[in-house]
Coordinates of C-alpha atoms in Angstrom, one line a residue:
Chain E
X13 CA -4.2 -23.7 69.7
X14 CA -2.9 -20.0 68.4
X15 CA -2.8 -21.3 64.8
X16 CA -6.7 -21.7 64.2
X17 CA -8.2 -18.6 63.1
X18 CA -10.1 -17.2 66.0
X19 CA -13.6 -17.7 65.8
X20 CA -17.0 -15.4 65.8
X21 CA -18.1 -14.7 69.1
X22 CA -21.3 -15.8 70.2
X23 CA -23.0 -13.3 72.2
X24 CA -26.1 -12.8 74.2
X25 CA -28.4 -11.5 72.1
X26 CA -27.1 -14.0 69.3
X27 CA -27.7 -16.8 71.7
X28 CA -31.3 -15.0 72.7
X29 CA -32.2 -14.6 68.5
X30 CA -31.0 -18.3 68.4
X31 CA -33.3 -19.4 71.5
X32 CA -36.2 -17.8 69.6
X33 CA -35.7 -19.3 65.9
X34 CA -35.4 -22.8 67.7
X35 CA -38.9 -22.3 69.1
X36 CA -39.6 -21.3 65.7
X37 CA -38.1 -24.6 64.2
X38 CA -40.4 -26.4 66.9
X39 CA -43.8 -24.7 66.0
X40 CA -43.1 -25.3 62.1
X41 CA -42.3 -28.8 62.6
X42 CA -45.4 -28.8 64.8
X43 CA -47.5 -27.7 61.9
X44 CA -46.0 -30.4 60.2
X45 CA -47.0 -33.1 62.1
X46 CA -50.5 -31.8 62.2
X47 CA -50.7 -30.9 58.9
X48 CA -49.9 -34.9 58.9
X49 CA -52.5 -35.8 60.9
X50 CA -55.4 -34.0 59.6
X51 CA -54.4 -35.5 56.1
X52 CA -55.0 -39.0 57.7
X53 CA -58.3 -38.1 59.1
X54 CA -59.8 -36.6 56.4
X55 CA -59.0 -39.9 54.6
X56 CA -60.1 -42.1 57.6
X57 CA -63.4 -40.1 57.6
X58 CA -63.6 -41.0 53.7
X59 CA -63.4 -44.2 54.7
X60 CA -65.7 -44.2 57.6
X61 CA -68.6 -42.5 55.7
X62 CA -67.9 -45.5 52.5
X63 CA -68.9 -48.1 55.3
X64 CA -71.6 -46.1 56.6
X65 CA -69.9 -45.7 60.3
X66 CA -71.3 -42.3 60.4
X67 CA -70.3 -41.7 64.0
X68 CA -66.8 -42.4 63.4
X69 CA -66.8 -40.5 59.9
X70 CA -68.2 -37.3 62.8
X71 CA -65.1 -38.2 65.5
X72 CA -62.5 -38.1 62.7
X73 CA -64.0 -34.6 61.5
X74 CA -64.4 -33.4 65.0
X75 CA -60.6 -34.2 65.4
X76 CA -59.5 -32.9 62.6
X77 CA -61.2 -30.0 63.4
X78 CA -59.2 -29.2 66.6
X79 CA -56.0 -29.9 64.7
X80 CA -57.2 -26.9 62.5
X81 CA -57.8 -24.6 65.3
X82 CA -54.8 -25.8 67.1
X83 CA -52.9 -24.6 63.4
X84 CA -54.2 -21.4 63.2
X85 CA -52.8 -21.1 66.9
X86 CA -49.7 -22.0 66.3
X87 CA -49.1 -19.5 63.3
X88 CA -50.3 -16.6 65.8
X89 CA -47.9 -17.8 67.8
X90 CA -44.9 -17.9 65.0
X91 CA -46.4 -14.7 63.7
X92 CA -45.4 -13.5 67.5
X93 CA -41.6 -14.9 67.6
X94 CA -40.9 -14.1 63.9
X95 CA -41.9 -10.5 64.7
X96 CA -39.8 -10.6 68.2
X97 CA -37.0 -12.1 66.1
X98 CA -37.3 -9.7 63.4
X99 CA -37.9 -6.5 66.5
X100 CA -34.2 -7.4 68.2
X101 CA -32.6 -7.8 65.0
X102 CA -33.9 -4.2 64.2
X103 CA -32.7 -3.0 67.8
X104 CA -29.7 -4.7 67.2
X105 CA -28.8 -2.6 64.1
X106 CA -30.3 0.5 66.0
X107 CA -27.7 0.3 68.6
X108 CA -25.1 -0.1 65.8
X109 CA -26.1 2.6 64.4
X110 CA -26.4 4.9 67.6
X111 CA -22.8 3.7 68.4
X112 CA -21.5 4.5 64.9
X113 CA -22.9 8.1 65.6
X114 CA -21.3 8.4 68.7
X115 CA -18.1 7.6 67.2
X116 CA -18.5 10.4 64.8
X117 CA -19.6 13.1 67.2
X118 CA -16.8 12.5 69.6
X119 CA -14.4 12.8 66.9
X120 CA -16.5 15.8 65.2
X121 CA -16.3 17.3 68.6
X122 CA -12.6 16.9 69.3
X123 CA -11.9 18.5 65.7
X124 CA -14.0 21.1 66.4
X125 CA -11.9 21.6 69.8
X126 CA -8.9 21.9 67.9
X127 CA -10.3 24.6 65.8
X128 CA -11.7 27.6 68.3
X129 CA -12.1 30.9 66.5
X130 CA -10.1 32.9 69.0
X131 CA -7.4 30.0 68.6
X132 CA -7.7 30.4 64.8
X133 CA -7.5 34.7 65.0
X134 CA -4.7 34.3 67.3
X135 CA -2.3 32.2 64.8
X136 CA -3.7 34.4 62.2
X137 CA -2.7 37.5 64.3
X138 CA 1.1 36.3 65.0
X139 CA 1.6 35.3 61.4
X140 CA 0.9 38.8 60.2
X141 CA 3.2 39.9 63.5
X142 CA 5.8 37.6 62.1
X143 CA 5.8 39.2 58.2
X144 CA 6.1 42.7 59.7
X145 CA 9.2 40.9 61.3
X146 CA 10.4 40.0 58.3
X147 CA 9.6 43.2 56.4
X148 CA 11.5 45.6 58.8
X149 CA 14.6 42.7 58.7
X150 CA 14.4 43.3 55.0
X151 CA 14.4 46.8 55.0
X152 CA 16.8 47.1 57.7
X153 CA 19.4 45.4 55.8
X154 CA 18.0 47.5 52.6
X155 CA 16.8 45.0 50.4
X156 CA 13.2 44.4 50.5
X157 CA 12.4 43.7 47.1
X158 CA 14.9 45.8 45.9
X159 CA 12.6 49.1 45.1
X160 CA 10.3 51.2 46.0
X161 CA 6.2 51.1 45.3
X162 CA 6.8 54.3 43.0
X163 CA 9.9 52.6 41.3
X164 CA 8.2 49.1 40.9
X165 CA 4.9 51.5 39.2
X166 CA 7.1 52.8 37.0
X167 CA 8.9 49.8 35.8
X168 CA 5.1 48.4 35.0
X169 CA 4.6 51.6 33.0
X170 CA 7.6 50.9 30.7
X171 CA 6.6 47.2 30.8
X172 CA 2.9 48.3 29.2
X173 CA 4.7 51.0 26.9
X174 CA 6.9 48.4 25.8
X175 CA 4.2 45.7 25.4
X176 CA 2.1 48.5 23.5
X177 CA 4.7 49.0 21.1
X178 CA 5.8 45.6 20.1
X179 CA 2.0 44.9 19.2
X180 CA 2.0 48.0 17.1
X181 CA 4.8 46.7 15.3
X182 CA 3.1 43.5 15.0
X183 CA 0.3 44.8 13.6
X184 CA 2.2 46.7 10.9
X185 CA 3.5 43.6 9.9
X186 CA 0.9 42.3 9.3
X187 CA -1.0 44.9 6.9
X188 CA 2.4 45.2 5.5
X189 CA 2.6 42.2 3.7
X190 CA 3.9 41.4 0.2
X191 CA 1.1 41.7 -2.6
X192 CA 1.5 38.7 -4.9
X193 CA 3.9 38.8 -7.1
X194 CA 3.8 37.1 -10.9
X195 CA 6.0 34.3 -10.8
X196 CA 9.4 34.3 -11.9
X197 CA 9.6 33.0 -15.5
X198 CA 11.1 29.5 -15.7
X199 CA 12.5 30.0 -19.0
X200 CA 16.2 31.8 -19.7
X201 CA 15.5 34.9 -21.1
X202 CA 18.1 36.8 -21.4
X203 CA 19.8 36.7 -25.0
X204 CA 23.2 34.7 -25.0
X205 CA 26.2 36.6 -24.2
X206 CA 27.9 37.2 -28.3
X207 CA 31.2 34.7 -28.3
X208 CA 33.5 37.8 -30.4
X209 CA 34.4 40.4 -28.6
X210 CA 32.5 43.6 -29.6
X211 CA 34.7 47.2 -29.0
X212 CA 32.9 49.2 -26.8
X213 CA 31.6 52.6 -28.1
X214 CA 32.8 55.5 -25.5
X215 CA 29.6 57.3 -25.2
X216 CA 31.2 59.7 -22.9
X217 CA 33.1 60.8 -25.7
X218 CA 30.0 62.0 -27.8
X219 CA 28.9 63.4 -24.3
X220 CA 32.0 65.5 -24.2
X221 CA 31.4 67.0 -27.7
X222 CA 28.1 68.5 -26.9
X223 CA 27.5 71.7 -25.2
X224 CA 27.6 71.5 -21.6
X225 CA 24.7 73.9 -21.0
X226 CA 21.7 72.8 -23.6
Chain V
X19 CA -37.7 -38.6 37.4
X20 CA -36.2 -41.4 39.4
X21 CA -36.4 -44.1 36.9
X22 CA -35.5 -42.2 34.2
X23 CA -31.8 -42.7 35.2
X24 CA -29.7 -45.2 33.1
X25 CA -26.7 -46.9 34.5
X26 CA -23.7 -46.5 31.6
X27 CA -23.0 -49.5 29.4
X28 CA -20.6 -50.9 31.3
X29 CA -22.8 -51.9 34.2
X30 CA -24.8 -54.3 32.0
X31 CA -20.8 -55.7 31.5
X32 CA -20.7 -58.9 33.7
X33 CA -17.6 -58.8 33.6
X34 CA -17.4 -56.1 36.2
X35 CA -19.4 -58.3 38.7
X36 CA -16.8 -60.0 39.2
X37 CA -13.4 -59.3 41.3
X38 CA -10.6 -59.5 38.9
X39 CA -7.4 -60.6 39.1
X40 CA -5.7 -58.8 37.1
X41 CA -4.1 -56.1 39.0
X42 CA -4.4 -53.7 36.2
X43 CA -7.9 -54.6 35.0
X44 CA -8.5 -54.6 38.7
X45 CA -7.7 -50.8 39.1
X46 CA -9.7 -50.4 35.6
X47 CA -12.7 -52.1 37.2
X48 CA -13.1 -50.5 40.8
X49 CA -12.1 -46.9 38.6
X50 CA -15.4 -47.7 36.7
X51 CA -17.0 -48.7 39.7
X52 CA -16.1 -45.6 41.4
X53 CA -17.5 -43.3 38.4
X54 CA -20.9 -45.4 38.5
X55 CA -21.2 -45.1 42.1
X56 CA -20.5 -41.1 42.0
X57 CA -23.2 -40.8 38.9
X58 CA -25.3 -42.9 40.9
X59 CA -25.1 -40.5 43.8
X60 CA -25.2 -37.5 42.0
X61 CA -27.8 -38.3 39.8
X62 CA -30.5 -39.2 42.7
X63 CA -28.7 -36.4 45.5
X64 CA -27.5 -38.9 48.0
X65 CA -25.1 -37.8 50.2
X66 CA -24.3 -41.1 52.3
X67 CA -25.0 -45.1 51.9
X68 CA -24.6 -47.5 53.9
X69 CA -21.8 -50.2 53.1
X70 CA -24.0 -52.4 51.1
X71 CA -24.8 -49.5 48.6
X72 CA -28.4 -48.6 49.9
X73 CA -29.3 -45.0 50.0
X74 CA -28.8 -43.5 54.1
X75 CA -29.9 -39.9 53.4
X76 CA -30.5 -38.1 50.1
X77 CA -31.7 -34.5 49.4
X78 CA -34.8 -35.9 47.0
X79 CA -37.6 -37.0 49.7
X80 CA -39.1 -40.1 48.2
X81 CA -35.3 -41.2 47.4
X82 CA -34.6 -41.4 51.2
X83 CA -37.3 -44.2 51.5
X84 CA -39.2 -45.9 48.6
X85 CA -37.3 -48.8 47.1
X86 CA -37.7 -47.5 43.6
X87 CA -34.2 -46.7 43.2
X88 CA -32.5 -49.3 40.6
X89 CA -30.4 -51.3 42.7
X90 CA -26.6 -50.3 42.5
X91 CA -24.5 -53.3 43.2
X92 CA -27.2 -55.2 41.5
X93 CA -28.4 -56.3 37.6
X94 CA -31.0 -58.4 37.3
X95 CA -31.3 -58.1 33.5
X96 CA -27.7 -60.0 33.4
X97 CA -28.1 -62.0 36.6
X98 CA -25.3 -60.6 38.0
X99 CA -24.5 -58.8 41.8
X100 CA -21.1 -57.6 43.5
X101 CA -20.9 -59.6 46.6
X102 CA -20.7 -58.1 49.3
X103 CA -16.7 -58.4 49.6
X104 CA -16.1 -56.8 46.4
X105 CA -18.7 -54.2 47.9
X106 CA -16.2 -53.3 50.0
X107 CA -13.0 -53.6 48.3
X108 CA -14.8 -51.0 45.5
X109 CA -16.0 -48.4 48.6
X110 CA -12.2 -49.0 50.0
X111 CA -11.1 -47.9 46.2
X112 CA -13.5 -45.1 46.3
X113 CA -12.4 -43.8 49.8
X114 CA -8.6 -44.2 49.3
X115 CA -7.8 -44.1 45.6
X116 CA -10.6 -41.6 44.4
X117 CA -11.0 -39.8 47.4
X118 CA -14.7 -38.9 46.6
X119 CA -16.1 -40.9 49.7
X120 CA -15.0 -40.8 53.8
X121 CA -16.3 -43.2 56.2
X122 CA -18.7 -41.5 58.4
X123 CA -17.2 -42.4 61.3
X124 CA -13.6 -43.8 60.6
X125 CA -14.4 -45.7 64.0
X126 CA -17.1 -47.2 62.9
X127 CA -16.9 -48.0 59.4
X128 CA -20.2 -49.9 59.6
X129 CA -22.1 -46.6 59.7
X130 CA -21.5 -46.2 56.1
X131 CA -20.4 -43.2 54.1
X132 CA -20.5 -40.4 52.9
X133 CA -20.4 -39.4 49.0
X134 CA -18.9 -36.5 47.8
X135 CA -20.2 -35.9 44.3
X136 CA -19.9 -32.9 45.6
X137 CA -17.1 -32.3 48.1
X138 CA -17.4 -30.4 51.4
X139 CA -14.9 -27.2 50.3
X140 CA -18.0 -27.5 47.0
X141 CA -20.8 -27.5 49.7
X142 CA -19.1 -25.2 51.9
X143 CA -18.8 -22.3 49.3
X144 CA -22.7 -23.1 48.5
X145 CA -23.6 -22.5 51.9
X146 CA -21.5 -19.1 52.1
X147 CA -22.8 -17.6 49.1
X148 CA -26.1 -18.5 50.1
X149 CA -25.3 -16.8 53.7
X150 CA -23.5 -14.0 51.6
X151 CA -26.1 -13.3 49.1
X152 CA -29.1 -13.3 51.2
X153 CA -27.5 -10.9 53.8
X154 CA -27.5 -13.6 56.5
X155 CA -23.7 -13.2 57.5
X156 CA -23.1 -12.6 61.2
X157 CA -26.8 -13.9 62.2
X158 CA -27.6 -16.8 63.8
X159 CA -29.3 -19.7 61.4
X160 CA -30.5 -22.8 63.0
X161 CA -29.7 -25.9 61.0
X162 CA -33.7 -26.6 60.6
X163 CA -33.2 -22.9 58.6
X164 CA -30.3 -24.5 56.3
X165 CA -31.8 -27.6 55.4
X166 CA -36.1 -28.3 56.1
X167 CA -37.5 -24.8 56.6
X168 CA -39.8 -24.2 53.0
X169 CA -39.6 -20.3 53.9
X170 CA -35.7 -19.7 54.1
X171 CA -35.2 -19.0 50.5
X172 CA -32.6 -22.0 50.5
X173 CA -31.8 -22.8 46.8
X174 CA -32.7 -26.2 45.3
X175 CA -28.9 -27.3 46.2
X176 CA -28.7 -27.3 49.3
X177 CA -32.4 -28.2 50.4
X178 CA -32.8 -31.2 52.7
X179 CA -29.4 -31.8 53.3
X180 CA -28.5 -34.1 55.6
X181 CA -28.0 -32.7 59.3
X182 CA -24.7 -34.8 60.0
X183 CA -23.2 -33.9 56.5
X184 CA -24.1 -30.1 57.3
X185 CA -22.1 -30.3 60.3
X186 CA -19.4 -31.8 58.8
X187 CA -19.5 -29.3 56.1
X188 CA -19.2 -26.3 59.1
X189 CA -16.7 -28.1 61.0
X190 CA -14.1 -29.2 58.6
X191 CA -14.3 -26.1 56.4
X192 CA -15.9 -23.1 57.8
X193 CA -15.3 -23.5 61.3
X194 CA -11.3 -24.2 60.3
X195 CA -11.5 -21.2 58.1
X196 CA -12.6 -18.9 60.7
X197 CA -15.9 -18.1 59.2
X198 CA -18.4 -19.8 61.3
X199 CA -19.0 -20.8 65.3
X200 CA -22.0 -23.6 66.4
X201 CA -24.4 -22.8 68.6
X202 CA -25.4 -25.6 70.9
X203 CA -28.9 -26.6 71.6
X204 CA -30.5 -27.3 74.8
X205 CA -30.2 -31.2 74.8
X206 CA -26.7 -30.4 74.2
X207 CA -26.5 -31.1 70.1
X208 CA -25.5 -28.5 67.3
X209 CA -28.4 -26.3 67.2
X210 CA -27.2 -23.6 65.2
X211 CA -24.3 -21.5 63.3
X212 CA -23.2 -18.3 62.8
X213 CA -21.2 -17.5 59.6
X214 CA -19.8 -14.2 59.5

């Protein structure tokens, strides 16, 4: 049906790495079962040795024996398909990883393409071609920038003098700043105006009686 | 640790024993029922019973088959047992009403069920982050690996879980998700997943 999500896919070397761990599932459960089995004849030889049957205390020991060897076997063997398991999983993640580096060189490669020097020099080339353009347009029609290199040098020398000057000025204001002065008194004290009106004394008049030359 | 688990009060309630007709008390008792049954099962792992409330599978080994197990449906210290009837009618209550139970195979109702202490979305999200965290996803793990092997680094949860409840678990959550694809094995049985 298109609703269901689609699944994983299952692929070859999945179905190869799950082929392998089943084997693995066998052997352990083998060990298992012997593990079993040489438990039960270690007791049976108990047993056998309480009611002196000596020979079959011997069989069961024999037996149990073989079961042991037979063990050891078996975890060579697991030893084997663990490490196979564990060799294509690495491999696996090699090839990833080559492919994930072929990705990037293909596209490294194609940026690189797009990027040759003489390809690079050339747009370089015909954008300085193309401002010359514009320059000569510009001073065709007379405007440029408006003036000339000895006309804009002399409009930064006024701009310096100018600069120059205003912090001289500032600087004067600074050291020219007020010295503290005493504080103005709070108190009124000049002496009240008199109420009656007093007749004002001419002085020029005793001024005019004196010699002029003295 | 599997006698030290105590039924609550109410199972020493005779009462309960039997069916009642009370509608509402009815409801009442098969709720309490329900609760025992799901303590029951949690308490000692199991994950299915048969219909006559013995143990089918359980993650604990010596659960799965020694008979020291209190019985559930059973109380000797009042005289009192559910018969098998009521057995039903209370698994009926659990799979419909409570929906913490499904038939194992709504065919065959016979086969028992399953118990979802736990349910499967709860099982399913164990399994993932157990996938997730051990940096598993998008390999191929045979169910052996997910529920027996000692080696696998499965947490206590989820050891020894029942094969048939595993692949339920896959099937009805992860596999509808999108997450997960079986791998058949050569007699033709689920051998394996992949959860990516």
């Amino acid at each position: 049906m298109g609703n269901t999500p689609s699944a994983p896919k299952i692929t070859a070397q999945d179905r190869a790495i799950f082929q392998l761990k089943q084997q693995r599932d066998k052997l352990k459960d083998y060990q298992k079962r012997l593990t079993f089995v040489i438990e039960k004849q270690t007791n049976l030889a108990r047993e056998a040795v309480k009611n002196g049957q000596n020979d079959k205390a011997k069989f069961y020991l024999r037996s149990k024996k073989q079961q042991e060897t037979t063990i050891v076997k078996t975890c060579e063997q697991l030893d084997n398909l663990e490490g196979l398991i564990g060799t294509i999983e690495f491999k696996l993640i090699e090839k990833d990883v080559i492919y994930g580096l072929e990705q990037g060189n293909s596209v490294l490669k194609k940026l690189n393409n797009e990027m040759k020097i003489d390809k690079i020099d050339k747009i370089l080339d015909d954008l300085e071609e193309e401002r010359i353009k514009v320059d000569e347009v510009s001073d065709a029609l007379g405007m440029g920038s408006g003036l000339s290199k000895s006309e804009e040098f002399e409009v930064d020398e006024e701009f310096e003098k100018l600069e120059q000057e205003l912090n001289i000025v500032e600087q004067k204001n600074d050291t020219q700043q007020v010295p503290e002065l005493p504080e103005v008194p709070k108190v009124d004290v000049l002496p009240e105006v008199p109420k009656s009106e007093i007749v004002e004394q001419q002085p020029s008049r005793v001024l005019a009686n004196e010699p002029i030359a003295s | 640790m599997t006698s030290e688990f105590t039924f609550p009060k109410i199972h020493s309630f005779p009462p309960l024993y039997t069916k009642q007709p009370n509608a509402t008390i009815l409801s009442t008792q098969l709720d309490s029922w329900s609760q025992i049954i799901l303590q029951y099962c949690e308490y000692f792992r199991i994950t299915s019973m048969t219909l006559n409330g013995t143990v089918k599978s359980s993650q604990l080994v010596d659960v799965g088959k020694s008979d020291s197990l209190p019985p559930l449906f059973v109380n000797n210290a009042i005289n009192r047992s559910v018969s098998a009837d009521f057995q039903s009618a209370i698994f009926s209550h659990l799979i419909h009403k409570v929906k913490k139970a499904e038939y194992i195979n709504p065919k065959n109702p016979e086969l028992g069920i399953y118990v979802y202490w736990r349910s499967i979305t709860e099982w399913a999200q164990l399994l993932y982050d157990f996938v997730d965290k051990t940096g598993q996803l998008g390999t191929v793990l045979t169910l052996y690996e997910l529920t027996k092997a000692e080696d696998s680094g499965l947490p206590e949860s989820l050891r020894n879980l029942d094969e048939e409840l595993l692949v339920k678990v896959l099937k009805d959550v992860l596999i509808k998700q999108g997450r997960a694809q079986l791998l058949m094995d050569d007699e033709g049985g689920i051998g394996g997943v992949k959860i990516v």
